[in-house]
Coordinates of C-alpha atoms in Angstrom, one line a residue:
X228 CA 7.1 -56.6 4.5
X229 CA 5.3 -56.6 0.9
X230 CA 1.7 -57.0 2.9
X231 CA 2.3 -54.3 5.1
X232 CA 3.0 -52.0 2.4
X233 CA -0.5 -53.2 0.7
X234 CA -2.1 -52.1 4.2
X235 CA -2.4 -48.2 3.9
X236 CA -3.5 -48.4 0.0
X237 CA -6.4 -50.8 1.0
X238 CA -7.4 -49.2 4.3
X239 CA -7.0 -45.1 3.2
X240 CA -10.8 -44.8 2.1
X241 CA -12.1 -46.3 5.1
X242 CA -14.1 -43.6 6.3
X243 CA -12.9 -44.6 10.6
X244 CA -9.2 -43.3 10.0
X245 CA -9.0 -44.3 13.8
X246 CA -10.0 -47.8 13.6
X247 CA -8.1 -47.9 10.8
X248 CA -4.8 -46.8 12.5
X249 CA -5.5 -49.2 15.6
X250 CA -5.8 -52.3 13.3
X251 CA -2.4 -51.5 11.7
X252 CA -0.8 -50.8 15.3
X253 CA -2.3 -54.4 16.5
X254 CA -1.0 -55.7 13.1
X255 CA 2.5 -54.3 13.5
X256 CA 2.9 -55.2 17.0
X257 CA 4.3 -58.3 16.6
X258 CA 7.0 -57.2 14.1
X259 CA 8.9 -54.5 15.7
X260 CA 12.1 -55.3 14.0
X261 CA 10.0 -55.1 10.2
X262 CA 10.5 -51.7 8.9
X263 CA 7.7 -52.1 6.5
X264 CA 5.0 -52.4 9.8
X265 CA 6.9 -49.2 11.4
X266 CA 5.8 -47.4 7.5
X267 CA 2.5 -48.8 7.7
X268 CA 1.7 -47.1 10.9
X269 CA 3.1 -43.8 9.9
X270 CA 1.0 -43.8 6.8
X271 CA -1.9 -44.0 8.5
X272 CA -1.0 -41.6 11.2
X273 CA 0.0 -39.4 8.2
X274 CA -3.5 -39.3 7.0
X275 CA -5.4 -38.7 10.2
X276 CA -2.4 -35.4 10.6
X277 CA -0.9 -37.4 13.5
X278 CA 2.1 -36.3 12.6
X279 CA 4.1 -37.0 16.2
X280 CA 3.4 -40.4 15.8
X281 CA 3.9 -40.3 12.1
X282 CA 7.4 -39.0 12.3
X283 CA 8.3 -41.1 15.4
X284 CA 7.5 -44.5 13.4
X285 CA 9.1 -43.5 10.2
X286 CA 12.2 -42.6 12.3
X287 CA 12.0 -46.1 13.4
X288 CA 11.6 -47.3 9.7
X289 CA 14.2 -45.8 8.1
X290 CA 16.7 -46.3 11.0
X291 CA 15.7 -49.8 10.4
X292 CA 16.0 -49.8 6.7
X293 CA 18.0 -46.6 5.3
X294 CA 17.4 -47.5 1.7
X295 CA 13.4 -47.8 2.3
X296 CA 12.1 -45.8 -0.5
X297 CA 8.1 -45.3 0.6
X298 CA 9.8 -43.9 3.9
X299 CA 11.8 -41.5 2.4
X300 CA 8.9 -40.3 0.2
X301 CA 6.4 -40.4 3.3
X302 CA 9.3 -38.2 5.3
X303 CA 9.6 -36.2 2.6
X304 CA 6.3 -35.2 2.2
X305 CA 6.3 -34.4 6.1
X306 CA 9.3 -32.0 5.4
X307 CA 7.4 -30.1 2.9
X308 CA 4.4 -29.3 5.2
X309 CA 6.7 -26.6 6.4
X310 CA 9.5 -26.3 4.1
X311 CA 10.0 -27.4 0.5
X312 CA 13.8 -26.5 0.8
X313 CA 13.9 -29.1 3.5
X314 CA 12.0 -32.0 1.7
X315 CA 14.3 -31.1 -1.6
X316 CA 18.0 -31.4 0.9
X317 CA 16.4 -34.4 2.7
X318 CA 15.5 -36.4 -0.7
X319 CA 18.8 -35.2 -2.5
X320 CA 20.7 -36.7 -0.1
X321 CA 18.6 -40.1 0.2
X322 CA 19.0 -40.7 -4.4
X323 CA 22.4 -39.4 -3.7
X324 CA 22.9 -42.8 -1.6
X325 CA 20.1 -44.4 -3.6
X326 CA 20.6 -43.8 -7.5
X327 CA 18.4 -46.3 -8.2
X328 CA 15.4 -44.7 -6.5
X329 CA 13.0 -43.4 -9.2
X330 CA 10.2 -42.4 -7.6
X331 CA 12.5 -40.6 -4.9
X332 CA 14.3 -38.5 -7.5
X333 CA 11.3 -37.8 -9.4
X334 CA 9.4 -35.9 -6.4
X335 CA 13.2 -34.2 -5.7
X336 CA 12.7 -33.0 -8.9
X337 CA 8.9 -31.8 -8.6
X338 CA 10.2 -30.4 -5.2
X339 CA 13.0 -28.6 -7.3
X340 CA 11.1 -27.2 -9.5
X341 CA 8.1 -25.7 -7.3
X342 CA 10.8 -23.9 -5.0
X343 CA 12.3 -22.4 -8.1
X344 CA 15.3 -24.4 -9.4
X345 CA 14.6 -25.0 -12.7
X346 CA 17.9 -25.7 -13.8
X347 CA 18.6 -28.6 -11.3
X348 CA 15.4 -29.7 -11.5
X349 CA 15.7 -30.2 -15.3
X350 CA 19.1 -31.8 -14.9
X351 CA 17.1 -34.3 -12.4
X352 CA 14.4 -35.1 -15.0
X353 CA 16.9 -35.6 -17.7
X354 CA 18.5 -38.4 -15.2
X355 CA 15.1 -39.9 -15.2
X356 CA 14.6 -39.7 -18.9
X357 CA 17.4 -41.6 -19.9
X358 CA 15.9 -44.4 -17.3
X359 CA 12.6 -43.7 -18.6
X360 CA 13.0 -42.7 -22.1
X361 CA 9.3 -43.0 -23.2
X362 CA 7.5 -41.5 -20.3
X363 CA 6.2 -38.8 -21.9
X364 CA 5.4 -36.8 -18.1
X365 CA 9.3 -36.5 -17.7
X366 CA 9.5 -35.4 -21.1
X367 CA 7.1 -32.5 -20.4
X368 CA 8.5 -31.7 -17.2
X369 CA 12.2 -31.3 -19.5
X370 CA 10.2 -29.1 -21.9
X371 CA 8.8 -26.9 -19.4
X372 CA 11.6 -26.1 -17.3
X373 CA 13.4 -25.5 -20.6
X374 CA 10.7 -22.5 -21.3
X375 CA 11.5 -21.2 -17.7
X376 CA 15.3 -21.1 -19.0
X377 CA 14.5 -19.3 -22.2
X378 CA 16.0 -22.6 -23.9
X379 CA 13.8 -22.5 -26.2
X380 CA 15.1 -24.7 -28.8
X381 CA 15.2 -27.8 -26.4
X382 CA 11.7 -26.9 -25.0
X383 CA 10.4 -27.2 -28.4
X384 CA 12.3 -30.5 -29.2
X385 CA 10.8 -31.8 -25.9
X386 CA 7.4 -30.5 -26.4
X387 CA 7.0 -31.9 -29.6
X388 CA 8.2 -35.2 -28.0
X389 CA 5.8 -35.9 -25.8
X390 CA 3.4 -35.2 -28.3
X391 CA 4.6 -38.2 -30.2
X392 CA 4.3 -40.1 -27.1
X393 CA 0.4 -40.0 -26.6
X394 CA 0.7 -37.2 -23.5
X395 CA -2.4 -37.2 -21.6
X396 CA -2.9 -33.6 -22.2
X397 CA -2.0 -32.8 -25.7
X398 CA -3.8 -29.6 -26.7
X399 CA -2.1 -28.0 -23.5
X400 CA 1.4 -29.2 -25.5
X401 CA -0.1 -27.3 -29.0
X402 CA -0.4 -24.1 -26.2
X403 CA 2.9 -24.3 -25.0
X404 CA 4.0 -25.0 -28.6
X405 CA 2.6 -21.9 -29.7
X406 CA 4.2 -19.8 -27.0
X407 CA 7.4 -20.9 -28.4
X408 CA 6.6 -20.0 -31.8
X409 CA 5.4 -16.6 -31.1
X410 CA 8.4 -15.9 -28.8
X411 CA 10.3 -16.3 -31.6
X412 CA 8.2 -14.4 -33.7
X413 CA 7.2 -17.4 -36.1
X414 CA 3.3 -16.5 -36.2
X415 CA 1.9 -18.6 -38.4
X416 CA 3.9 -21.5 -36.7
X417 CA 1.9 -19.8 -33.8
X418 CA -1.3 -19.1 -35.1
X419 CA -1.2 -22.9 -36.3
X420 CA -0.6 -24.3 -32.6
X421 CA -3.3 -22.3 -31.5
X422 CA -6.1 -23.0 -33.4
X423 CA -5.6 -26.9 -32.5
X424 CA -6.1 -26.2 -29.2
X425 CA -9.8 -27.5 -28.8
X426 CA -10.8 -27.9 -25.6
X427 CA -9.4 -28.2 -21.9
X428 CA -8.4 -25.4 -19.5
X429 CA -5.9 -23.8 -22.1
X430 CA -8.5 -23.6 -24.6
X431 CA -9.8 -20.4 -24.1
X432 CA -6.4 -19.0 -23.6
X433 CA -5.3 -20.2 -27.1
X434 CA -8.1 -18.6 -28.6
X435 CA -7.1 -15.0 -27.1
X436 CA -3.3 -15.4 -28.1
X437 CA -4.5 -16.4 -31.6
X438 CA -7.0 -13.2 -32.1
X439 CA -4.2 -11.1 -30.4
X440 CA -1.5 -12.4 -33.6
X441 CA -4.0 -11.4 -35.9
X442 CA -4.7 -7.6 -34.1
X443 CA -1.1 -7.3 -34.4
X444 CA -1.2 -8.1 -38.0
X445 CA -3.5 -5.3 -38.8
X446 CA -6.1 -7.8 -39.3
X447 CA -8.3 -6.9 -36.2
X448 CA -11.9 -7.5 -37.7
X449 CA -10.4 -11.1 -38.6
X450 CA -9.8 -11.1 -35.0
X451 CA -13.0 -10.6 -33.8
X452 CA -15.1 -12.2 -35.9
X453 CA -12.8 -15.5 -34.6
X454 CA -13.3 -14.7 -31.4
X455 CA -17.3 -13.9 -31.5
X456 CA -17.9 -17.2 -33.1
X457 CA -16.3 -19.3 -30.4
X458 CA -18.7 -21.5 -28.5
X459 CA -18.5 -20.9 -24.6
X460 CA -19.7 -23.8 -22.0
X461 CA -20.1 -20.8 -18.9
X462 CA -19.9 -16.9 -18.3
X463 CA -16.1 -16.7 -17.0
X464 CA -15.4 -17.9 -20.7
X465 CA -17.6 -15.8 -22.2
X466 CA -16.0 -12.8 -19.8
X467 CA -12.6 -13.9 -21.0
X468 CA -13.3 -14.2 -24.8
X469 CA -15.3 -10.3 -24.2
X470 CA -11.8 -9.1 -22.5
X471 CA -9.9 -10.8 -25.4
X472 CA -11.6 -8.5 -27.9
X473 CA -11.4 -5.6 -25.9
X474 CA -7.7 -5.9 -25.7
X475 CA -7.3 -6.6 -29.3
X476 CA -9.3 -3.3 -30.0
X477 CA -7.2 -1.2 -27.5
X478 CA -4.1 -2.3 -29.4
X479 CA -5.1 -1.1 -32.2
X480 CA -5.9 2.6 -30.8
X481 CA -9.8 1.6 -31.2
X482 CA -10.6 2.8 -27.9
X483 CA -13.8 3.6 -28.2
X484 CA -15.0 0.2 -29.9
X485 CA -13.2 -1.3 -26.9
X486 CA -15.5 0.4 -24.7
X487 CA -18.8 -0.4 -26.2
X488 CA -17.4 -4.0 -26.5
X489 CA -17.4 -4.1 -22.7
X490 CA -19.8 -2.0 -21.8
X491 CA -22.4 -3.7 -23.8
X492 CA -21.7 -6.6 -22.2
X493 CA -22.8 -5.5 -19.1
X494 CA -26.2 -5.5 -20.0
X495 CA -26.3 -9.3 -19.3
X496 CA -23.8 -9.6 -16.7
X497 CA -24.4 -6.0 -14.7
X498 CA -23.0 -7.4 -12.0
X499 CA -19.4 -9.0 -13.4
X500 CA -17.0 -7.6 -11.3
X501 CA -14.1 -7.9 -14.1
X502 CA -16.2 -6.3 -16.8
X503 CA -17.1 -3.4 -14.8
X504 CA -13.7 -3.2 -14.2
X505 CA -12.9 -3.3 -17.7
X506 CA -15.5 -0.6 -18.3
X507 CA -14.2 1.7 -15.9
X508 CA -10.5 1.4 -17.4
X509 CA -11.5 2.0 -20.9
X510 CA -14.0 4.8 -19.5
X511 CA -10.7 6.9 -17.9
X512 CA -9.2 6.7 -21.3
X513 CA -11.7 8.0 -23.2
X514 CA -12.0 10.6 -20.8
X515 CA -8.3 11.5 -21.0
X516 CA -8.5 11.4 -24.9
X517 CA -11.3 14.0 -24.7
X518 CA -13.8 11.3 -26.0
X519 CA -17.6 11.5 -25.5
X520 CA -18.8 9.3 -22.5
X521 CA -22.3 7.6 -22.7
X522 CA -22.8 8.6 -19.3
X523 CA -20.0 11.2 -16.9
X524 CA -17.2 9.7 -15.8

């Protein structure tokens, strides 16, 4: 049984997923009372979206070997092709029977959260954390879900966690972090967090929440001066960090330094569609204060 689950992870790059599925078929043919050679066939019918087969084999598994945890997870990931409702009822009822099942829980979990449970999918991940107390992805997961709630104490006790345990991703913890802290209006916790953010996908959106704490402490020059001296790797960044100061601008009533801000950008990307937006916006409020246009409206 423990060869035939080795055959789908060794054979799923081979470029022939049809050879690949015949040679497991001739494999498993001499075992039809193996659950495991039943699985292997439906993994590879999985990947070449056979799913007839697929489902027909890992009905075979499973009625073979109920408890078979790869099955339940292949099964599951059939159900939520169509339905993640589905996947979430089928896998809650195969941990229910299976406590021990870790990996099964932990996608009943995933599945919990993504079809918008976050409560029971936080109680899930907190089963799995006291299994798994140092697995700082289950701590995250805990923290997140806790932000969803508004349970923002816990959040920040998890989030803080998993940054003592070496997570993978640490500056998008820092961003997180300093969503909490503004939330709950502690800026300079927040202004903190955010100006450790150095790089990654949250890194430019750090950078926008920190100038935007600063507009709103009357210190909007500060603001921009932070967010002008920010080095960008492509235009959507530099976009972004352009819109950033913008908004900072509008909040402080500065409409028409808002629209120069954007409109001058266009001058080297005319053809931005979300700065000509931007321009078009700030142009119909200058226009309803009465203010001079560069050009009519």
């Amino acid at each position: 049984g423990s060869l035939f689950l080795q055959l789908h992870p060794l054979l799923s790059r081979y470029p022939d997923k049809a050879a690949a599925l015949k040679l497991i078929q001739e494999l498993a043919q001499p075992y039809p009372a193996l659950a495991e050679a039943h699985l292997a066939v439906a993994q590879s019918a999985f990947g070449m979206e056979n799913f007839d087969l697929a489902e027909s084999e890992l009905a075979e598994a499973l009625r073979i070997k109920p408890d078979l945890e790869p099955a339940a997870l292949l099964k599951a990931q059939s159900l939520q092709r169509t339905s993640l409702a589905k996947a979430a009822e089928y896998l809650k009822s195969f941990v229910a029977l299976n406590p021990k099942a870790r990996d099964a829980r932990l996608l009943y979990a995933r599945l919990l959260a993504a079809d918008r449970h976050p409560k029971e999918a936080r109680q899930e991940f907190q089963l799995l954390e006291k299994e798994l107390p140092g697995n700082s992805e289950v701590v995250v997961m805990i923290g997140l879900l806790s932000m969803q709630m508004q349970d923002f104490a816990a959040a920040e006790a998890k989030l803080k966690r998993a940054l003592e345990l070496n997570y993978r991703d640490p500056d998008s913890l820092r961003f997180y972090l300093g969503q909490l802290a503004e939330e709950r209006k502690q800026f300079d916790e927040a202004l903190d967090y955010y100006s450790k953010v150095q790089s990654g996908e949250q890194a430019v959106p750090a950078a926008t929440r920190y100038a935007m704490i600063l507009g709103k402490q009357n210190r909007v020059d500060e603001a921009r001066k932070y967010l002008q001296s920010l080095d960008v790797q492509n235009d959507q960044q530099k976009t972004m960090l352009i819109q950033a100061e913008a908004q900072v601008l509008r909040e402080a009533s500065q409409y028409q330094e808002a629209f120069d801000v954007v409109n001058g950008a266009l001058d080297a990307q005319p053809d931005n569609q979300d700065l000509l937006y931007d321009v078009a916006m700030a142009a119909e409020k200058l226009a309803l204060l009465g203010l001079t246009l560069p050009y009519p409206l």
